[in-house]
Coordinates of N, CA and C in Angstrom, one line a residue:
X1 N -30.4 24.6 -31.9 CA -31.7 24.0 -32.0 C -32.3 24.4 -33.3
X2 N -32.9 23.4 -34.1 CA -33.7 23.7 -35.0 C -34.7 24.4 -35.0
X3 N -35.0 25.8 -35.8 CA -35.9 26.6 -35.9 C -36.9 26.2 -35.9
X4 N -38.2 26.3 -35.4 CA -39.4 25.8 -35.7 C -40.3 26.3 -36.5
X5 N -39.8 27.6 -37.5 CA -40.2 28.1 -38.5 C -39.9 27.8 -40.0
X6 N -38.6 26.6 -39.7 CA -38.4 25.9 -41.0 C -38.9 24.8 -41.6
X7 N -38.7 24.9 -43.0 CA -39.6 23.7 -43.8 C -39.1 22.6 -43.9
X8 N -38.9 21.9 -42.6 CA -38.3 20.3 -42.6 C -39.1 19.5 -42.9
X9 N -38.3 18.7 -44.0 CA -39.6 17.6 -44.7 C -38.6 16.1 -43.8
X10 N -39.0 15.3 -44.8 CA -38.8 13.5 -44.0 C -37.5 13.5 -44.7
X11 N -37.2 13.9 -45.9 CA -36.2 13.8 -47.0 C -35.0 14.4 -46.1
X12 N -35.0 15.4 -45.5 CA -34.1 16.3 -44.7 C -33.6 15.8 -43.5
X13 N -34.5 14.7 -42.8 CA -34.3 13.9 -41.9 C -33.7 12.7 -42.1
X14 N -33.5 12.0 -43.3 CA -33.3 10.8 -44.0 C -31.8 11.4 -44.1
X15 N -31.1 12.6 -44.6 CA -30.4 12.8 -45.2 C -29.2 12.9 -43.8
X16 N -29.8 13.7 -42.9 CA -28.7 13.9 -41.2 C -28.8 12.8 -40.8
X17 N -29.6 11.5 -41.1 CA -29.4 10.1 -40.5 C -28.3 9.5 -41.2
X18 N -28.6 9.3 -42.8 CA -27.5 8.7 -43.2 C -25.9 9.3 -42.6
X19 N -25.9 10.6 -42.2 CA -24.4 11.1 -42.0 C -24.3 11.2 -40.4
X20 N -25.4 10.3 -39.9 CA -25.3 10.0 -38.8 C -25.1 11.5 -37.7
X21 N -26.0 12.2 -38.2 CA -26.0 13.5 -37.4 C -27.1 13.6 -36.2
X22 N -26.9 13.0 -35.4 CA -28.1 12.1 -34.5 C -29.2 12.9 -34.0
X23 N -27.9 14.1 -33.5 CA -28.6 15.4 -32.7 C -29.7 16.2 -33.6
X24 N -29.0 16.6 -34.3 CA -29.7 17.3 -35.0 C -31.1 17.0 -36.3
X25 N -30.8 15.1 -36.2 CA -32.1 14.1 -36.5 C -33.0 14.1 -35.7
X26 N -32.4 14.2 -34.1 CA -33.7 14.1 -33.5 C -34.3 15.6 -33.4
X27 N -33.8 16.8 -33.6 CA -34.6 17.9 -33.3 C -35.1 18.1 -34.5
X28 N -35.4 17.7 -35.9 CA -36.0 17.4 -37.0 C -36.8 16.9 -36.6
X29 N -36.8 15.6 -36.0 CA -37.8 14.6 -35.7 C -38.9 14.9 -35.2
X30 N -38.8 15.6 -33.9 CA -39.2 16.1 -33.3 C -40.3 17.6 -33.7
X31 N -39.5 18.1 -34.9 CA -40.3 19.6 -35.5 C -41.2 19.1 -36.2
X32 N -40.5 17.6 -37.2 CA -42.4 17.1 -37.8 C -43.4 16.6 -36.9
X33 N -42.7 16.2 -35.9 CA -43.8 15.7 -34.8 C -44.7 16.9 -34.5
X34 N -44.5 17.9 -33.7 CA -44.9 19.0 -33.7 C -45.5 19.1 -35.2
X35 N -45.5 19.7 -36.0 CA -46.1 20.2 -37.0 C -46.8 19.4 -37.2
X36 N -46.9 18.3 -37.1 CA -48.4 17.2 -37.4 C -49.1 17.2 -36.3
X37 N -49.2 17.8 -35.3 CA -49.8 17.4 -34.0 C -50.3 19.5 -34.0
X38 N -50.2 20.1 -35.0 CA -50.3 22.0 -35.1 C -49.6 22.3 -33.7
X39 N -48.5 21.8 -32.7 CA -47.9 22.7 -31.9 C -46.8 23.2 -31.9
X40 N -46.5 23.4 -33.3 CA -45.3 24.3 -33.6 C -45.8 25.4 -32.8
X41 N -46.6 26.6 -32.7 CA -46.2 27.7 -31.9 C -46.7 27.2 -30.3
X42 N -46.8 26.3 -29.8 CA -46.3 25.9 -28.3 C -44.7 25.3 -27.9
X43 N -44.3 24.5 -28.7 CA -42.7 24.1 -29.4 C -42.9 22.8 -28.5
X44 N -43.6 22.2 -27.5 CA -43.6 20.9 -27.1 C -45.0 19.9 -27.0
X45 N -45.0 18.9 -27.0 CA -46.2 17.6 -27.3 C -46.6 17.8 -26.0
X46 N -47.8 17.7 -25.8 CA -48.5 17.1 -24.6 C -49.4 15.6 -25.0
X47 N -49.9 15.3 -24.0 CA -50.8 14.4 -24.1 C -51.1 14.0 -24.9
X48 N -52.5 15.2 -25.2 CA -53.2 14.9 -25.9 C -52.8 15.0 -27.7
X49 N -51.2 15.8 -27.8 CA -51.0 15.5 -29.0 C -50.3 14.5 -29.7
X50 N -49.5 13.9 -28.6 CA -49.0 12.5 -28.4 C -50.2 11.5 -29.1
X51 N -51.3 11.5 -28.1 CA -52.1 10.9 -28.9 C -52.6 10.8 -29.9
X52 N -52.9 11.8 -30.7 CA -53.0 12.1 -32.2 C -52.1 12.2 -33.1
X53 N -51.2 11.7 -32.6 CA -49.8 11.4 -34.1 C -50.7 10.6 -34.9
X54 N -50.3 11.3 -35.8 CA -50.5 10.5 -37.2 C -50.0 8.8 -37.1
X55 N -50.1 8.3 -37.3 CA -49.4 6.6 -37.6 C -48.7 6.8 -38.7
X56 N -49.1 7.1 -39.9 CA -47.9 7.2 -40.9 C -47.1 7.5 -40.7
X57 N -47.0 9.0 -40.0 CA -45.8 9.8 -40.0 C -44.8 8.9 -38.8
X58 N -45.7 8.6 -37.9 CA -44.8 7.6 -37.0 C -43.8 6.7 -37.4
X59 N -44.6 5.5 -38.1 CA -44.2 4.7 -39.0 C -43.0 5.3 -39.6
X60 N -43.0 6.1 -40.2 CA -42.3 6.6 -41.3 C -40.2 7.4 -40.8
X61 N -40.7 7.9 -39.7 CA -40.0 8.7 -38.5 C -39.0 7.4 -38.6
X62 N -39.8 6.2 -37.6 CA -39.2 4.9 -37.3 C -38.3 4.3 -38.1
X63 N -39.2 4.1 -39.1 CA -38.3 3.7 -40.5 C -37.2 4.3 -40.7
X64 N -37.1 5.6 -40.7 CA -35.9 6.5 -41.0 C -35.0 6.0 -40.0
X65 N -35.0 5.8 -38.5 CA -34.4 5.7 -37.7 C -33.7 4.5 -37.7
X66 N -34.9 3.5 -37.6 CA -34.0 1.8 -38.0 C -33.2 1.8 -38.7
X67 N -33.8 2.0 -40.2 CA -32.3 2.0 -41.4 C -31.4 2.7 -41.1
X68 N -31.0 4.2 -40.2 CA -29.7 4.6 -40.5 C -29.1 4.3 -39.0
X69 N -29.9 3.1 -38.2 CA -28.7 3.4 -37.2 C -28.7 1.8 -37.2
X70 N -28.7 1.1 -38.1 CA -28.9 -0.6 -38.1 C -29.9 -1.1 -37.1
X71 N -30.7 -0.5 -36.6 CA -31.9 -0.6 -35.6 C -31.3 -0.7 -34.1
X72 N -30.5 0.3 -34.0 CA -30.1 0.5 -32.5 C -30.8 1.9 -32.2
X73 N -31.9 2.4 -33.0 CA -32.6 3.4 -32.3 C -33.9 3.5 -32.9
X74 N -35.1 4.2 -32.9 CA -36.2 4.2 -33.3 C -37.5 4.5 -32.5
X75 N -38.5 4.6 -32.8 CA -39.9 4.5 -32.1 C -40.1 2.6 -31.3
X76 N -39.8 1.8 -32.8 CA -40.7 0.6 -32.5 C -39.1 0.2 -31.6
X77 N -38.1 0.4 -31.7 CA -37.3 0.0 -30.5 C -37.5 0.3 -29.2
X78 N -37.9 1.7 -29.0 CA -38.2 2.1 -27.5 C -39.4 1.8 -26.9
X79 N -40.6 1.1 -28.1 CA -41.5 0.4 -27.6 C -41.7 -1.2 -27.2
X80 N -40.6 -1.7 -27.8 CA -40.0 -3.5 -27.6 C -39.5 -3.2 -26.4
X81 N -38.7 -2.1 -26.1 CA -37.9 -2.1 -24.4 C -39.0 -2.0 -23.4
X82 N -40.3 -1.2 -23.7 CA -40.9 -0.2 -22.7 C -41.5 -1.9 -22.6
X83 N -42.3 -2.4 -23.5 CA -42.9 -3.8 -23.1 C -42.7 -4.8 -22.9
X84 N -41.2 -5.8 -23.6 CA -40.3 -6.9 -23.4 C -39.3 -6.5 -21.8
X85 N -38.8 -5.5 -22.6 CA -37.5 -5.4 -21.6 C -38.0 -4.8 -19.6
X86 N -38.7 -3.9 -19.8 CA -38.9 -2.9 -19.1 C -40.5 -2.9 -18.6
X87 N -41.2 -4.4 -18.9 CA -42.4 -4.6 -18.6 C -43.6 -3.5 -18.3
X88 N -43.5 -2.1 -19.0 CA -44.7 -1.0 -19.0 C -44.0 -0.4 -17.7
X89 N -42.8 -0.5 -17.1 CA -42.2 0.4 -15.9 C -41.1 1.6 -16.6
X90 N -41.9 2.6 -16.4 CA -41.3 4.0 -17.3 C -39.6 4.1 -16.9
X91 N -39.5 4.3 -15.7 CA -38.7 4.4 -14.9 C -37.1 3.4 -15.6
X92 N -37.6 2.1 -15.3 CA -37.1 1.4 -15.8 C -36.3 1.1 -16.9
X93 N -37.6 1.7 -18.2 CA -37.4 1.7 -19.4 C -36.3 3.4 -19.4
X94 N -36.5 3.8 -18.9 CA -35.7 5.3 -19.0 C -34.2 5.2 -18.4
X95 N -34.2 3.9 -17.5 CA -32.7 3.7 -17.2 C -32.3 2.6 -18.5
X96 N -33.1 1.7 -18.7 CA -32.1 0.9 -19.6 C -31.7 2.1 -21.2
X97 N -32.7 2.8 -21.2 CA -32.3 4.0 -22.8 C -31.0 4.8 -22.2
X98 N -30.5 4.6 -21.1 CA -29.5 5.9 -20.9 C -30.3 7.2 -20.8
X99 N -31.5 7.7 -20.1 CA -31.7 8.4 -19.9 C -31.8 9.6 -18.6
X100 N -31.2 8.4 -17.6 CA -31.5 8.9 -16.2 C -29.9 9.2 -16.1
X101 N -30.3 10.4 -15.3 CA -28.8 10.7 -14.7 C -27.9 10.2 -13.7
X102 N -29.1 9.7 -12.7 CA -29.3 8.9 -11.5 C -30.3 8.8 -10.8
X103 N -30.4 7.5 -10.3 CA -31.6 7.5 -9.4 C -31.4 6.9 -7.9
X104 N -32.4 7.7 -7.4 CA -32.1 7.4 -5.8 C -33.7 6.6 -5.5
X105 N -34.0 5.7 -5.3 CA -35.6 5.0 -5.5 C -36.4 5.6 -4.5
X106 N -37.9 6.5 -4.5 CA -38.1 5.9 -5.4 C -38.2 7.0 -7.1
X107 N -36.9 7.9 -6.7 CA -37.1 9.3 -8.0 C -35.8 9.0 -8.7
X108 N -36.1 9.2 -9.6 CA -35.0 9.3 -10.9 C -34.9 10.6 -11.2
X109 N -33.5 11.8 -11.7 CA -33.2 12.4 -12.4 C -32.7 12.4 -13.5
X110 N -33.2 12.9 -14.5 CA -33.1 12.9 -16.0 C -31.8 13.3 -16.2
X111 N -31.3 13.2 -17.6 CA -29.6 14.0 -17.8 C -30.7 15.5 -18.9
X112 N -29.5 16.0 -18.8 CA -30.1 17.4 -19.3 C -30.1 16.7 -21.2
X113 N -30.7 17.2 -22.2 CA -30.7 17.0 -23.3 C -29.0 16.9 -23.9
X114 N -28.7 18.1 -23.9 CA -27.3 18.2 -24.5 C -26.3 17.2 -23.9
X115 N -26.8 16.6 -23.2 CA -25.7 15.5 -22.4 C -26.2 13.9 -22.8
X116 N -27.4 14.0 -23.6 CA -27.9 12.5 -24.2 C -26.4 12.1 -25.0
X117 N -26.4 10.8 -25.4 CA -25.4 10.5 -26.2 C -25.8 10.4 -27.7
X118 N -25.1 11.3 -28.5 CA -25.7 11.2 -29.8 C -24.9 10.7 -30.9
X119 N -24.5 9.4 -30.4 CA -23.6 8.4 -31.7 C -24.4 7.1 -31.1
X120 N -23.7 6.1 -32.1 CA -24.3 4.7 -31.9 C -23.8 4.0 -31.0
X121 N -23.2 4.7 -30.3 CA -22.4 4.0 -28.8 C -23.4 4.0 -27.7
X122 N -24.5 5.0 -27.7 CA -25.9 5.0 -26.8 C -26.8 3.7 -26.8
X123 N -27.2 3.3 -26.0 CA -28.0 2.4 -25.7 C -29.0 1.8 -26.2
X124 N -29.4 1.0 -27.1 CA -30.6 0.8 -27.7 C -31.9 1.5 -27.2
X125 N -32.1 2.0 -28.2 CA -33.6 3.2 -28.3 C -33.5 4.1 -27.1
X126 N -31.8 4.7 -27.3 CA -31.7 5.9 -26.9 C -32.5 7.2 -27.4
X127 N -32.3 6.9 -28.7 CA -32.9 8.4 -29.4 C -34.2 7.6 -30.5
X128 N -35.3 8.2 -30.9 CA -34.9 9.6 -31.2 C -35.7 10.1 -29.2
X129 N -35.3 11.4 -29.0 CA -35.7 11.6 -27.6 C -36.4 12.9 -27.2
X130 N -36.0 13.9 -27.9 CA -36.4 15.4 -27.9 C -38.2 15.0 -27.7
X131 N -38.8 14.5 -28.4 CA -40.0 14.4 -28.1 C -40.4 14.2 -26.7
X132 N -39.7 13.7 -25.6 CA -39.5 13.7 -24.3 C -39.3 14.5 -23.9
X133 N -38.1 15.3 -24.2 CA -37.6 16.5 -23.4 C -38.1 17.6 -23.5
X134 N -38.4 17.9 -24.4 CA -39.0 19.5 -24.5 C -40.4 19.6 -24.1
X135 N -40.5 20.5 -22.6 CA -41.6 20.8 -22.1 C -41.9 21.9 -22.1
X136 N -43.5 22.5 -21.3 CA -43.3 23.9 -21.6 C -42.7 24.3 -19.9
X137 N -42.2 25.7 -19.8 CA -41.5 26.0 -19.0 C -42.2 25.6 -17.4
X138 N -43.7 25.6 -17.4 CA -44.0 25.2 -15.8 C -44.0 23.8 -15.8
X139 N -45.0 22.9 -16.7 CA -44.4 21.7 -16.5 C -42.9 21.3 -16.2
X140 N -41.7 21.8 -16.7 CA -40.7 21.6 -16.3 C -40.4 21.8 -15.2
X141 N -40.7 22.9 -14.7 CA -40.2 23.7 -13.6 C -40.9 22.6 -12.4
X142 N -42.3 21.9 -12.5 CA -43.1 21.9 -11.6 C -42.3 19.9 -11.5
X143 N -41.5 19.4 -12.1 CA -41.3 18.2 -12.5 C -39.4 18.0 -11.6
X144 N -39.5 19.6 -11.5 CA -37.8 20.0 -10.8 C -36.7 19.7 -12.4
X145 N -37.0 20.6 -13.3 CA -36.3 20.5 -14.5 C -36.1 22.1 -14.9
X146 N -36.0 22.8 -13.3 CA -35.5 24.3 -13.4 C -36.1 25.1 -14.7
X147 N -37.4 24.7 -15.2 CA -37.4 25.7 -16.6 C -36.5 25.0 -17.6
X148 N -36.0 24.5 -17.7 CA -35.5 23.7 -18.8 C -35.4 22.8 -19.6
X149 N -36.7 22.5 -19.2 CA -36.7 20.9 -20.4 C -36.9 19.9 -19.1
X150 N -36.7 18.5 -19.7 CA -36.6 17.0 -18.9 C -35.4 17.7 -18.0
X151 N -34.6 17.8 -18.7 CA -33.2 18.2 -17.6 C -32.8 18.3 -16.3
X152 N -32.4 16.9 -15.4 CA -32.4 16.8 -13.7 C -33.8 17.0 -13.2
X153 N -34.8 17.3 -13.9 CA -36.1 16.8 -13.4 C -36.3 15.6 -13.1
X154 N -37.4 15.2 -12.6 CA -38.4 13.7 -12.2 C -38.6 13.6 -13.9
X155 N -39.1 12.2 -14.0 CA -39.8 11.2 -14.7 C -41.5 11.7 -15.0
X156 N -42.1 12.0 -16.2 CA -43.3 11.8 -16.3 C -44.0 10.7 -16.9
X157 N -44.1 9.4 -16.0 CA -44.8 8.4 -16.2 C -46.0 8.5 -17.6
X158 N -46.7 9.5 -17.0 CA -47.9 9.5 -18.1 C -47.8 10.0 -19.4
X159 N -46.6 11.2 -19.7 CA -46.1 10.8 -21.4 C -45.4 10.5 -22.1
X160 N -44.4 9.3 -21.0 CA -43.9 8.2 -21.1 C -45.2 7.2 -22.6
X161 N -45.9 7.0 -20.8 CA -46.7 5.4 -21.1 C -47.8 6.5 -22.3
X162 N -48.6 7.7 -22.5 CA -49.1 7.7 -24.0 C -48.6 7.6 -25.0
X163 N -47.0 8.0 -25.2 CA -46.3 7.6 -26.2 C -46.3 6.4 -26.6
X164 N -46.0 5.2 -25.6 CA -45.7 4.2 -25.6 C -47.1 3.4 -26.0
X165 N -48.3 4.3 -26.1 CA -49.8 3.8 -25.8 C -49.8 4.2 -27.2
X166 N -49.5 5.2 -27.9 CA -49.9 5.6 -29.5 C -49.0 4.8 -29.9
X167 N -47.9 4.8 -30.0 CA -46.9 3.6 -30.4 C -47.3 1.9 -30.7
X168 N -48.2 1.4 -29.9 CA -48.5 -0.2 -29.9 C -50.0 0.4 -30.5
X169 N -50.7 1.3 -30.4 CA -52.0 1.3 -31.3 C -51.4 2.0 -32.9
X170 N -50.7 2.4 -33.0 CA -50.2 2.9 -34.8 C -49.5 1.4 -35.2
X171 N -48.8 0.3 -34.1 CA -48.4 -1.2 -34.6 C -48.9 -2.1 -35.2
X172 N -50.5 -2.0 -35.1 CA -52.0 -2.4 -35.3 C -52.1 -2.0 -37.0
X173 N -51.9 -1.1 -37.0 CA -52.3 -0.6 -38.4 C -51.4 -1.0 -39.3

């Protein structure tokens, strides 16, 4: 896992995309996320910092993502699925990304992070994903993700659909 005490710029993320280093793109991705939202010392997004992403940096994230995976991954891709494909149903949208482990209706279990697929064999707007997974330890725990992250936990609808809500308001701009 990438430190969250290091100075990852956009350049550094551009650079593990082009050599198609997926995993380690998205926990970059993820550390500027945090760092623009000041929750580097909590290490995961809530809500309300979901909400306040910057749009550039979003924008910019995305950009990186489209160009190095020929647009089989991104922000504005997992937002065309969550709305076109997957009509605003999280659940839905979380099976067509390959993110569910399995589901028994009406609960889904997540796959643990390290088990995402991190080549371009994954599913359109599989990644980037860590912004999803990484919770704090009760939220997880309280979600049945054992203290671990998303991992074999339930689905959280609601920062699902804020993401998906700052995502179509940063499209605007």
């Amino acid at each position: 896992m990438i430190q969250a005490a290091s100075p990852w710029t956009t350049d550094d993320l551009k650079m593990l995309l082009q050599q198609e280093e997926w995993q380690a793109a998205d926990q970059i991705t993820f550390w500027l996320m945090l760092q623009a939202s000041n929750r580097l010392s909590e290490g995961w997004l809530d809500i309300d910092a979901i909400a306040t992403l910057p749009c550039p940096l979003l924008h910019e994230l995305d950009y990186l993502w489209i160009e190095a995976s020929q647009g089989q991954f991104g922000f504005s891709q997992q937002r065309d699925i969550y709305i076109q494909e997957a009509q605003y149903e999280a659940f839905q949208f979380s099976q067509q990304v390959g993110w569910i482990l399995f589901q028994v209706k009406p609960v889904a279990f997540f796959k643990f992070y390290d088990f995402l697929n991190f080549s371009l064999s994954a599913p359109r707007g599989h990644l980037p994903a860590l912004w999803y997974w990484k919770l704090n330890w009760a939220t997880s725990w309280l979600t049945g993700g054992f203290g671990t992250g998303r991992g074999a936990g339930f689905g959280d609808t609601r920062m699902l659909d804020a993401m998906m809500l700052r995502l179509d308001r940063c499209s605007l701009i």
